[in-house]
CSV table of N, CA and C and ligand atoms in Angstrom, one decimal:
chain,number,residue,atom,x,y,z
A,1,GLN,N,-17.0,-1.9,18.4
A,1,GLN,CA,-15.9,-1.9,17.3
A,1,GLN,C,-15.7,-0.2,17.9
A,2,SER,N,-16.1,0.7,17.4
A,2,SER,CA,-15.6,1.6,17.6
A,2,SER,C,-15.0,2.4,19.5
A,3,GLY,N,-14.0,2.9,19.8
A,3,GLY,CA,-13.5,2.8,20.9
A,3,GLY,C,-14.1,4.1,21.7
A,4,ARG,N,-12.9,5.2,22.6
A,4,ARG,CA,-12.9,6.3,22.8
A,4,ARG,C,-13.0,7.2,21.9
A,5,GLY,N,-13.7,8.0,21.7
A,5,GLY,CA,-14.1,9.2,20.3
A,5,GLY,C,-13.8,8.7,18.9
A,6,ASN,N,-12.7,9.6,18.3
A,6,ASN,CA,-12.5,8.3,17.2
A,6,ASN,C,-11.5,7.2,16.5
A,7,ARG,N,-11.2,7.1,17.5
A,7,ARG,CA,-9.8,5.4,18.0
A,7,ARG,C,-10.8,4.4,17.7
A,8,VAL,N,-10.1,3.8,17.0
A,8,VAL,CA,-11.2,2.1,16.8
A,8,VAL,C,-10.3,1.1,18.1
A,9,GLU,N,-10.7,-0.3,19.1
A,9,GLU,CA,-9.9,-0.4,19.3
A,9,GLU,C,-9.6,-1.8,18.1
A,10,SER,N,-8.9,-1.8,17.4
A,10,SER,CA,-7.5,-2.3,17.1
A,10,SER,C,-6.1,-2.4,17.6
A,11,ARG,N,-6.2,-4.2,16.7
A,11,ARG,CA,-4.6,-4.5,17.4
A,11,ARG,C,-3.6,-4.2,15.4
A,12,ILE,N,-4.5,-3.6,15.0
A,12,ILE,CA,-3.9,-3.4,13.2
A,12,ILE,C,-2.6,-1.5,14.1
A,13,VAL,N,-1.2,-2.0,13.6
A,13,VAL,CA,-0.2,-1.5,13.5
A,13,VAL,C,0.0,-0.5,12.1
A,14,ARG,N,-0.3,-1.4,11.5
A,14,ARG,CA,0.2,-0.4,9.8
A,14,ARG,C,-0.8,-0.8,8.8
A,15,VAL,N,-0.8,0.0,8.0
A,15,VAL,CA,-1.8,-0.7,6.8
A,15,VAL,C,-1.1,0.1,5.2
A,16,ALA,N,-1.2,-1.2,4.3
A,16,ALA,CA,-0.3,-0.7,3.0
A,16,ALA,C,-1.6,-0.7,2.6
A,17,ILE,N,-1.6,0.6,1.3
A,17,ILE,CA,-2.5,1.1,1.3
A,17,ILE,C,-2.6,1.3,-0.4
A,18,GLY,N,-3.1,0.9,-1.8
A,18,GLY,CA,-2.2,1.1,-2.9
A,18,GLY,C,-4.0,1.5,-3.7
A,19,SER,N,-3.4,2.0,-5.3
A,19,SER,CA,-4.9,2.2,-6.4
A,19,SER,C,-4.8,2.3,-6.8
A,20,ASP,N,-5.0,2.3,-8.1
A,20,ASP,CA,-5.3,2.6,-9.2
A,20,ASP,C,-5.0,3.8,-10.0
A,21,HIS,N,-5.5,4.1,-10.9
A,21,HIS,CA,-5.7,6.0,-10.9
A,21,HIS,C,-7.3,6.0,-10.8
A,22,ALA,N,-8.6,4.9,-11.1
A,22,ALA,CA,-10.0,4.1,-11.3
A,22,ALA,C,-10.4,4.5,-9.0
A,23,GLY,N,-9.1,3.7,-8.8
A,23,GLY,CA,-9.4,4.4,-7.6
A,23,GLY,C,-8.3,4.4,-6.4
A,24,PHE,N,-8.5,5.8,-7.5
A,24,PHE,CA,-7.1,7.2,-6.3
A,24,PHE,C,-8.4,8.3,-5.0
A,25,ASP,N,-9.4,8.5,-6.0
A,25,ASP,CA,-10.1,9.7,-5.1
A,25,ASP,C,-10.8,8.4,-3.9
A,26,LEU,N,-11.1,7.0,-4.2
A,26,LEU,CA,-11.2,6.5,-3.2
A,26,LEU,C,-10.1,6.0,-2.0
A,27,LYS,N,-9.2,6.3,-2.8
A,27,LYS,CA,-7.9,5.5,-2.3
A,27,LYS,C,-7.7,6.8,-1.3
A,28,GLU,N,-8.2,8.0,-1.2
A,28,GLU,CA,-7.2,8.9,-0.5
A,28,GLU,C,-8.3,8.8,1.1
A,29,THR,N,-9.8,8.9,0.2
A,29,THR,CA,-10.9,9.0,1.2
A,29,THR,C,-10.8,8.0,2.3
A,30,ILE,N,-10.4,6.7,2.5
A,30,ILE,CA,-9.5,6.3,3.1
A,30,ILE,C,-8.3,7.3,4.1
A,31,LYS,N,-7.1,6.9,3.4
A,31,LYS,CA,-7.2,7.5,3.7
A,31,LYS,C,-7.0,8.8,4.7
A,32,ALA,N,-8.1,9.5,4.8
A,32,ALA,CA,-8.1,10.4,6.1
A,32,ALA,C,-8.8,9.8,6.8
A,33,LEU,N,-9.6,8.8,6.2
A,33,LEU,CA,-10.2,7.6,7.6
A,33,LEU,C,-9.4,7.4,8.5
A,34,LEU,N,-8.1,6.3,7.5
A,34,LEU,CA,-7.2,6.0,8.7
A,34,LEU,C,-6.7,6.8,9.3
A,35,ASP,N,-6.5,8.4,9.3
A,35,ASP,CA,-5.0,9.4,9.7
A,35,ASP,C,-6.4,9.8,11.2
A,36,GLN,N,-8.0,10.0,10.8
A,36,GLN,CA,-9.0,9.8,12.1
A,36,GLN,C,-8.9,9.2,13.4
A,37,LEU,N,-8.7,7.6,12.4
A,37,LEU,CA,-8.2,6.6,13.2
A,37,LEU,C,-6.7,6.2,14.3
A,38,ARG,N,-6.0,7.2,13.6
A,38,ARG,CA,-5.2,6.9,14.0
A,38,ARG,C,-3.8,5.5,13.4
A,39,ILE,N,-4.4,5.3,12.5
A,39,ILE,CA,-3.7,4.3,12.0
A,39,ILE,C,-2.5,4.6,11.0
A,40,PRO,N,-1.9,4.0,11.4
A,40,PRO,CA,-0.6,4.3,10.5
A,40,PRO,C,-0.7,3.7,9.2
A,41,TYR,N,-0.1,3.7,8.1
A,41,TYR,CA,-0.6,3.3,7.0
A,41,TYR,C,1.1,3.9,6.6
A,42,GLU,N,1.2,3.3,5.4
A,42,GLU,CA,1.4,3.4,4.2
A,42,GLU,C,1.4,3.7,2.8
A,43,ASP,N,1.6,4.7,1.6
A,43,ASP,CA,0.9,4.8,0.3
A,43,ASP,C,1.9,4.3,-0.9
A,44,PHE,N,1.3,3.9,-1.0
A,44,PHE,CA,2.1,3.3,-2.6
A,44,PHE,C,2.0,2.8,-3.6
A,45,GLY,N,0.9,4.4,-3.9
A,45,GLY,CA,0.5,5.4,-5.3
A,45,GLY,C,-0.7,4.6,-4.9
A,46,SER,N,-1.5,4.7,-6.3
A,46,SER,CA,-0.7,6.2,-7.1
A,46,SER,C,-1.1,7.2,-6.8
A,47,ALA,N,-0.1,8.3,-7.1
A,47,ALA,CA,-0.3,9.5,-6.9
A,47,ALA,C,-1.5,10.7,-7.5
A,48,SER,N,-1.9,10.0,-8.5
A,48,SER,CA,-3.1,10.7,-8.9
A,48,SER,C,-3.9,10.2,-9.7
A,49,THR,N,-4.8,10.7,-10.5
A,49,THR,CA,-6.1,9.9,-11.2
A,49,THR,C,-5.7,9.4,-13.1
A,50,ALA,N,-3.9,10.3,-13.4
A,50,ALA,CA,-3.1,9.2,-14.1
A,50,ALA,C,-3.3,7.8,-14.6
A,51,SER,N,-3.5,7.4,-16.0
A,51,SER,CA,-3.8,6.3,-15.5
A,51,SER,C,-2.1,5.5,-15.2
A,52,VAL,N,-2.6,3.8,-14.5
A,52,VAL,CA,-1.7,3.0,-14.7
A,52,VAL,C,-1.8,1.7,-13.9
A,53,ASP,N,-1.1,0.9,-14.7
A,53,ASP,CA,-1.7,-0.5,-14.5
A,53,ASP,C,-1.7,-1.2,-13.1
A,54,TYR,N,-3.4,-1.6,-12.7
A,54,TYR,CA,-3.4,-2.1,-11.5
A,54,TYR,C,-2.5,-3.1,-10.5
A,55,PRO,N,-2.1,-3.7,-11.6
A,55,PRO,CA,-0.8,-5.6,-11.3
A,55,PRO,C,0.1,-4.5,-10.1
A,56,ASP,N,0.6,-3.7,-10.8
A,56,ASP,CA,2.1,-3.0,-10.3
A,56,ASP,C,1.5,-2.6,-8.4
A,57,LEU,N,0.0,-1.7,-8.7
A,57,LEU,CA,0.4,-1.8,-7.5
A,57,LEU,C,-0.2,-2.2,-6.6
A,58,ALA,N,-0.6,-3.4,-7.2
A,58,ALA,CA,-1.7,-4.9,-5.7
A,58,ALA,C,-0.5,-5.4,-5.7
A,59,ALA,N,0.9,-6.1,-7.1
A,59,ALA,CA,2.3,-6.6,-6.1
A,59,ALA,C,3.2,-5.9,-4.6
A,60,ALA,N,3.8,-4.2,-5.3
A,60,ALA,CA,3.8,-3.5,-4.0
A,60,ALA,C,3.2,-4.2,-2.6
A,61,VAL,N,1.3,-3.3,-2.6
A,61,VAL,CA,1.2,-4.0,-1.2
A,61,VAL,C,1.5,-5.3,-0.7
A,62,SER,N,0.9,-5.8,-1.7
A,62,SER,CA,0.9,-7.2,-1.4
A,62,SER,C,2.5,-8.1,-0.6
A,63,HIS,N,3.1,-7.4,-1.4
A,63,HIS,CA,4.5,-7.3,-0.8
A,63,HIS,C,4.4,-7.0,0.5
A,64,ALA,N,4.5,-6.0,0.1
A,64,ALA,CA,4.3,-5.4,1.7
A,64,ALA,C,3.8,-5.6,3.4
A,65,VAL,N,2.6,-6.9,2.8
A,65,VAL,CA,2.0,-7.5,3.8
A,65,VAL,C,2.5,-9.3,3.8
A,66,VAL,N,2.9,-9.1,2.9
A,66,VAL,CA,3.6,-10.7,3.2
A,66,VAL,C,5.6,-10.2,3.8
A,67,ASP,N,6.2,-9.6,3.2
A,67,ASP,CA,7.7,-9.5,3.6
A,67,ASP,C,7.3,-8.6,4.0
A,68,GLY,N,6.5,-7.4,3.9
A,68,GLY,CA,7.1,-6.2,4.6
A,68,GLY,C,6.4,-5.9,5.9
A,69,GLY,N,5.7,-6.6,6.2
A,69,GLY,CA,5.5,-6.4,7.9
A,69,GLY,C,4.1,-5.2,7.6
A,70,ALA,N,3.6,-5.0,7.2
A,70,ALA,CA,2.4,-4.8,7.0
A,70,ALA,C,0.9,-5.4,7.5
A,71,ASP,N,0.9,-5.5,8.5
A,71,ASP,CA,-0.7,-6.1,9.5
A,71,ASP,C,-2.0,-6.5,8.2
A,72,ARG,N,-2.2,-4.8,7.6
A,72,ARG,CA,-3.6,-5.9,6.4
A,72,ARG,C,-3.1,-4.7,4.9
A,73,GLY,N,-3.9,-4.6,4.4
A,73,GLY,CA,-3.2,-4.0,2.6
A,73,GLY,C,-4.7,-4.1,2.6
A,74,ILE,N,-4.9,-2.4,1.8
A,74,ILE,CA,-5.7,-2.1,1.4
A,74,ILE,C,-6.2,-1.8,-0.4
A,75,LEU,N,-6.2,-2.1,-1.3
A,75,LEU,CA,-5.9,-1.5,-2.7
A,75,LEU,C,-7.6,-1.6,-3.3
A,76,VAL,N,-7.4,-0.6,-4.3
A,76,VAL,CA,-8.4,0.1,-4.4
A,76,VAL,C,-8.0,-0.3,-6.2
A,77,CYS,N,-9.3,-0.2,-7.0
A,77,CYS,CA,-8.7,0.1,-8.3
A,77,CYS,C,-10.8,0.3,-8.5
A,78,GLY,N,-10.9,-0.1,-10.8
A,78,GLY,CA,-12.6,0.3,-10.3
A,78,GLY,C,-13.6,-0.4,-9.5
A,79,THR,N,-12.9,-2.1,-9.8
A,79,THR,CA,-14.0,-2.1,-9.0
A,79,THR,C,-13.3,-3.2,-7.8
A,80,GLY,N,-12.5,-3.3,-8.3
A,80,GLY,CA,-11.4,-3.8,-7.0
A,80,GLY,C,-11.4,-5.4,-7.5
A,81,ILE,N,-12.1,-5.9,-8.9
A,81,ILE,CA,-11.2,-7.3,-8.8
A,81,ILE,C,-10.0,-7.5,-10.2
A,82,GLY,N,-9.2,-6.6,-10.4
A,82,GLY,CA,-8.3,-6.6,-11.0
A,82,GLY,C,-7.7,-7.1,-9.8
A,83,MET,N,-7.5,-5.8,-8.6
A,83,MET,CA,-6.7,-5.7,-7.8
A,83,MET,C,-6.4,-7.0,-7.1
A,84,ALA,N,-7.5,-7.7,-6.4
A,84,ALA,CA,-7.0,-9.2,-6.4
A,84,ALA,C,-7.1,-10.3,-6.8
A,85,MET,N,-7.2,-10.0,-8.3
A,85,MET,CA,-6.5,-10.9,-9.0
A,85,MET,C,-4.8,-10.9,-9.2
A,86,ALA,N,-4.5,-10.8,-8.9
A,86,ALA,CA,-2.8,-10.0,-9.0
A,86,ALA,C,-2.2,-10.0,-7.2
A,87,ALA,N,-3.4,-9.7,-6.8
A,87,ALA,CA,-3.0,-9.7,-5.5
A,87,ALA,C,-2.5,-11.2,-4.4
A,88,ASN,N,-3.6,-11.8,-5.7
A,88,ASN,CA,-4.4,-13.8,-5.3
A,88,ASN,C,-2.6,-14.6,-5.6
A,89,LYS,N,-2.0,-13.9,-6.9
A,89,LYS,CA,-1.1,-14.8,-7.3
A,89,LYS,C,0.2,-14.7,-6.3
A,90,ILE,N,0.3,-13.5,-5.4
A,90,ILE,CA,1.3,-13.3,-4.4
A,90,ILE,C,1.3,-14.4,-3.5
A,91,GLY,N,2.2,-15.4,-3.2
A,91,GLY,CA,2.5,-16.6,-2.1
A,91,GLY,C,2.5,-15.7,-0.4
A,92,GLY,N,1.2,-16.2,0.0
A,92,GLY,CA,0.9,-15.3,1.0
A,92,GLY,C,-0.3,-14.8,1.6
A,93,VAL,N,-1.1,-14.6,0.8
A,93,VAL,CA,-1.6,-13.1,0.2
A,93,VAL,C,-3.3,-13.7,0.3
A,94,ARG,N,-4.1,-13.3,1.5
A,94,ARG,CA,-5.3,-13.6,1.1
A,94,ARG,C,-6.3,-12.6,0.7
A,95,ALA,N,-6.6,-11.7,-0.5
A,95,ALA,CA,-7.5,-10.9,-0.6
A,95,ALA,C,-8.5,-11.3,-1.0
A,96,ALA,N,-9.6,-10.2,-0.5
A,96,ALA,CA,-10.8,-10.7,-0.6
A,96,ALA,C,-11.1,-8.9,-1.5
A,97,VAL,N,-12.5,-9.3,-2.6
A,97,VAL,CA,-13.4,-8.5,-3.2
A,97,VAL,C,-14.6,-8.4,-2.1
A,98,VAL,N,-14.4,-7.3,-2.0
A,98,VAL,CA,-15.4,-7.4,-0.5
A,98,VAL,C,-16.9,-6.0,-0.7
A,99,TRP,N,-18.4,-6.5,-0.7
A,99,TRP,CA,-18.4,-5.4,-1.2
A,99,TRP,C,-19.5,-4.5,-0.3
A,100,ASP,N,-19.6,-4.8,0.6
A,100,ASP,CA,-19.9,-4.3,2.2
A,100,ASP,C,-19.6,-3.9,3.8
A,101,GLU,N,-20.7,-4.0,4.7
A,101,GLU,CA,-19.5,-4.3,5.5
A,101,GLU,C,-20.0,-5.2,5.9
A,102,SER,N,-21.6,-5.9,5.8
A,102,SER,CA,-21.2,-7.2,6.0
A,102,SER,C,-19.9,-8.2,5.5
A,103,SER,N,-20.0,-7.9,3.9
A,103,SER,CA,-18.6,-8.9,3.1
A,103,SER,C,-17.3,-8.8,3.5
A,104,ALA,N,-17.1,-7.2,4.4
A,104,ALA,CA,-15.9,-7.5,4.7
A,104,ALA,C,-15.6,-7.9,5.9
A,105,ARG,N,-16.4,-7.5,7.1
A,105,ARG,CA,-16.2,-8.2,8.3
A,105,ARG,C,-16.0,-10.2,8.4
A,106,PHE,N,-17.0,-10.5,6.8
A,106,PHE,CA,-16.4,-12.1,6.6
A,106,PHE,C,-15.3,-12.4,6.4
A,107,SER,N,-15.1,-11.5,5.4
A,107,SER,CA,-13.5,-12.1,4.3
A,107,SER,C,-12.4,-11.7,5.9
A,108,ARG,N,-12.8,-11.3,7.1
A,108,ARG,CA,-12.1,-11.3,8.5
A,108,ARG,C,-12.1,-12.5,9.0
A,109,ALA,N,-13.6,-12.5,9.1
A,109,ALA,CA,-13.9,-13.8,10.1
A,109,ALA,C,-13.4,-15.2,10.1
A,110,HIS,N,-13.5,-15.0,8.6
A,110,HIS,CA,-14.0,-16.8,8.1
A,110,HIS,C,-12.6,-17.2,7.3
A,111,ASN,N,-12.3,-15.9,6.4
A,111,ASN,CA,-11.5,-15.9,5.3
A,111,ASN,C,-10.1,-15.3,5.8
A,112,ASN,N,-9.9,-14.3,7.4
A,112,ASN,CA,-8.7,-14.1,8.1
A,112,ASN,C,-7.9,-13.5,6.5
A,113,ALA,N,-8.9,-12.4,5.4
A,113,ALA,CA,-8.3,-11.7,4.3
A,113,ALA,C,-6.6,-10.5,4.7
A,114,ASN,N,-5.8,-10.7,4.1
A,114,ASN,CA,-4.6,-10.1,4.6
A,114,ASN,C,-5.4,-8.5,4.0
A,115,ILE,N,-6.0,-8.7,2.3
A,115,ILE,CA,-6.2,-8.0,2.1
A,115,ILE,C,-7.5,-6.7,1.6
A,116,MET,N,-7.8,-6.3,2.1
A,116,MET,CA,-9.1,-5.7,1.3
A,116,MET,C,-9.2,-5.4,-0.2
A,117,ALA,N,-10.0,-5.7,-1.6
A,117,ALA,CA,-10.0,-4.6,-2.8
A,117,ALA,C,-10.8,-4.5,-2.6
A,118,LEU,N,-11.3,-3.5,-3.0
A,118,LEU,CA,-12.8,-2.1,-2.9
A,118,LEU,C,-12.8,-1.8,-4.4
A,119,GLY,N,-13.7,-1.2,-5.0
A,119,GLY,CA,-13.9,-0.9,-6.2
A,119,GLY,C,-14.2,0.9,-5.8
A,120,GLY,N,-13.3,2.2,-7.1
A,120,GLY,CA,-13.6,3.1,-6.2
A,120,GLY,C,-14.7,3.4,-6.6
A,121,ARG,N,-15.3,2.2,-8.6
A,121,ARG,CA,-16.5,3.1,-9.3
A,121,ARG,C,-17.5,3.0,-8.6
A,122,THR,N,-17.1,1.2,-8.0
A,122,THR,CA,-18.5,0.7,-7.4
A,122,THR,C,-19.1,0.6,-6.3
A,123,THR,N,-18.7,0.8,-4.3
A,123,THR,CA,-18.5,1.0,-3.7
A,123,THR,C,-18.1,2.7,-3.1
A,124,PRO,N,-19.5,3.7,-2.3
A,124,PRO,CA,-20.4,4.8,-2.2
A,124,PRO,C,-19.2,5.2,-1.1
A,125,ALA,N,-18.7,6.0,-0.7
A,125,ALA,CA,-18.0,6.8,0.0
A,125,ALA,C,-17.8,6.4,1.3
A,126,ASP,N,-19.2,6.4,1.8
A,126,ASP,CA,-19.7,6.4,2.7
A,126,ASP,C,-19.8,4.4,3.4
A,127,ARG,N,-19.5,3.7,2.2
A,127,ARG,CA,-20.2,2.2,2.6
A,127,ARG,C,-18.3,2.6,2.2
A,128,ALA,N,-17.8,2.4,2.2
A,128,ALA,CA,-16.5,2.2,2.3
A,128,ALA,C,-15.8,2.5,4.1
A,129,MET,N,-16.5,3.4,4.4
A,129,MET,CA,-15.7,4.1,5.3
A,129,MET,C,-16.4,2.9,6.6
A,130,ASP,N,-17.6,2.4,6.5
A,130,ASP,CA,-18.6,1.1,7.3
A,130,ASP,C,-17.3,-0.2,7.0
A,131,MET,N,-17.2,0.1,5.9
A,131,MET,CA,-15.9,-1.5,5.8
A,131,MET,C,-14.4,-1.7,5.6
A,132,VAL,N,-14.1,-1.1,6.3
A,132,VAL,CA,-13.1,0.0,6.1
A,132,VAL,C,-12.6,-0.8,7.7
A,133,ARG,N,-14.0,-0.1,8.2
A,133,ARG,CA,-13.7,-0.2,10.2
A,133,ARG,C,-13.7,-2.3,10.5
A,134,ALA,N,-14.2,-2.4,9.5
A,134,ALA,CA,-15.0,-3.3,9.9
A,134,ALA,C,-14.0,-4.5,9.7
A,135,PHE,N,-13.1,-4.1,8.4
A,135,PHE,CA,-11.9,-4.7,8.2
A,135,PHE,C,-10.8,-4.9,8.5
A,136,LEU,N,-10.4,-3.8,9.3
A,136,LEU,CA,-9.4,-3.2,10.0
A,136,LEU,C,-9.4,-3.9,12.2
A,137,THR,N,-11.3,-4.0,12.5
A,137,THR,CA,-11.5,-4.6,14.0
A,137,THR,C,-11.8,-6.0,14.4
A,138,THR,N,-11.9,-6.7,13.1
A,138,THR,CA,-12.3,-8.5,13.0
A,138,THR,C,-11.6,-9.1,13.1
A,139,GLU,N,-11.4,-10.0,14.5
A,139,GLU,CA,-10.9,-10.7,14.4
A,139,GLU,C,-11.2,-12.1,13.5
A,140,TYR,N,-9.9,-12.5,13.2
A,140,TYR,CA,-9.9,-14.2,12.1
A,140,TYR,C,-11.0,-15.5,13.6
A,141,GLU,N,-11.7,-15.9,13.2
A,141,GLU,CA,-12.2,-17.4,14.5
A,141,GLU,C,-11.7,-18.2,14.0
A,142,GLY,N,-10.6,-18.8,13.3
A,142,GLY,CA,-9.9,-19.0,13.6
A,142,GLY,C,-11.0,-20.6,13.4
A,143,GLY,N,-10.5,-21.8,14.2
A,143,GLY,CA,-11.4,-22.9,14.6
A,143,GLY,C,-11.8,-23.8,13.2
A,144,ARG,N,-13.1,-24.4,12.5
A,144,ARG,CA,-13.2,-25.4,11.5
A,144,ARG,C,-13.1,-24.1,10.4
A,145,HIS,N,-13.0,-22.6,10.8
A,145,HIS,CA,-12.0,-21.9,9.1
A,145,HIS,C,-10.7,-22.4,8.6
A,146,GLU,N,-9.8,-23.3,9.4
A,146,GLU,CA,-8.6,-22.9,9.7
A,146,GLU,C,-8.8,-24.2,9.1
A,147,ARG,N,-9.1,-25.7,9.1
A,147,ARG,CA,-9.0,-26.5,7.7
A,147,ARG,C,-8.9,-26.9,6.5
A,148,ARG,N,-10.3,-24.6,6.2
A,148,ARG,CA,-10.3,-24.4,5.2
A,148,ARG,C,-8.9,-24.1,5.0
A,149,LEU,N,-8.8,-22.8,5.0
A,149,LEU,CA,-7.4,-22.1,4.5
A,149,LEU,C,-6.3,-22.8,3.6
A,150,GLU,N,-6.1,-23.8,5.4
A,150,GLU,CA,-4.8,-24.7,4.8
A,150,GLU,C,-5.5,-24.7,3.2
A,151,LYS,N,-6.2,-25.9,3.8
A,151,LYS,CA,-6.7,-26.5,2.2
A,151,LYS,C,-6.2,-25.6,0.9
A,152,ILE,N,-6.3,-23.9,1.2
A,152,ILE,CA,-5.6,-22.1,0.0
A,152,ILE,C,-4.2,-23.1,-0.2
A,153,ALA,N,-4.3,-22.9,1.3
A,153,ALA,CA,-2.7,-22.6,1.0
A,153,ALA,C,-1.9,-24.4,0.9
A,154,ARG,N,-2.4,-24.8,0.7
A,154,ARG,CA,-2.1,-26.1,-0.2
A,154,ARG,C,-2.2,-26.2,-1.4
A,155,LEU,N,-3.2,-25.9,-2.2
A,155,LEU,CA,-3.3,-25.1,-3.9
A,155,LEU,C,-2.6,-24.5,-4.1
A,156,GLU,N,-1.9,-23.3,-3.3
A,156,GLU,CA,-0.8,-22.3,-3.3
A,156,GLU,C,0.9,-23.0,-3.8
A,157,ARG,N,0.6,-23.8,-2.8
A,157,ARG,CA,1.5,-25.1,-2.8
A,157,ARG,C,2.5,-26.1,-3.7
A,158,LYS,N,0.6,-25.9,-4.0
A,158,LYS,CA,0.5,-27.1,-5.3
A,158,LYS,C,0.8,-28.3,-5.0
A,159,ASP,N,0.6,-28.5,-3.6
A,159,ASP,CA,1.1,-30.2,-2.9
A,159,ASP,C,-0.5,-31.0,-2.9
A,160,SER,N,-1.7,-30.0,-3.8
A,160,SER,CA,-2.9,-31.2,-3.5
A,160,SER,C,-3.9,-32.0,-4.5
B,1,RB5,C1,-9.7,0.4,-14.6
B,1,RB5,O1,-10.4,1.3,-16.2
B,1,RB5,C2,-10.5,-0.8,-14.8
B,1,RB5,O2,-10.4,-1.6,-15.2
B,1,RB5,C3,-9.4,-1.4,-13.3
B,1,RB5,O3,-9.3,-0.1,-11.9
B,1,RB5,C4,-9.8,-1.9,-11.7
B,1,RB5,O4,-11.3,-2.0,-12.7
B,1,RB5,C5,-9.7,-4.2,-12.3
B,1,RB5,O5,-10.2,-4.8,-12.5
């Protein structure tokens, strides 16, 4: 997983990141990790702990991922739940609420998640770091999972 020094072996070129007020502190911590790993990111806000509505940030990051060329998205609210609910309304998004390193890894390996949603009020910062590393470095396994993801895509297209 980790390469030379602070670098991680990752094909990620660009990350879109966003939070609401409840996720702001953890977002800032994750940005410091991305800096350390030299993974470029675009921060869509929020810019402080002043109260904002998480669907606005979820939409901005989701559009960056599906239309804007970001390889992965990271969303942080109080629990990750509202962010994932909102992000998953946008076509092409596969947002996963993750709670530990293992769920972050499986969200990639089995679900090909393109957005991870974390809880600023529920996830300790050190655990979040392992989760972000796992999310950014784990490849999708394809194979039997592909048929299942295609079924989800059909639900999205409402043709099944
Ligand atoms: C904000 O208080 C909180 O409801 C929000 O951050 C999030 O946890 C929603 O899922």
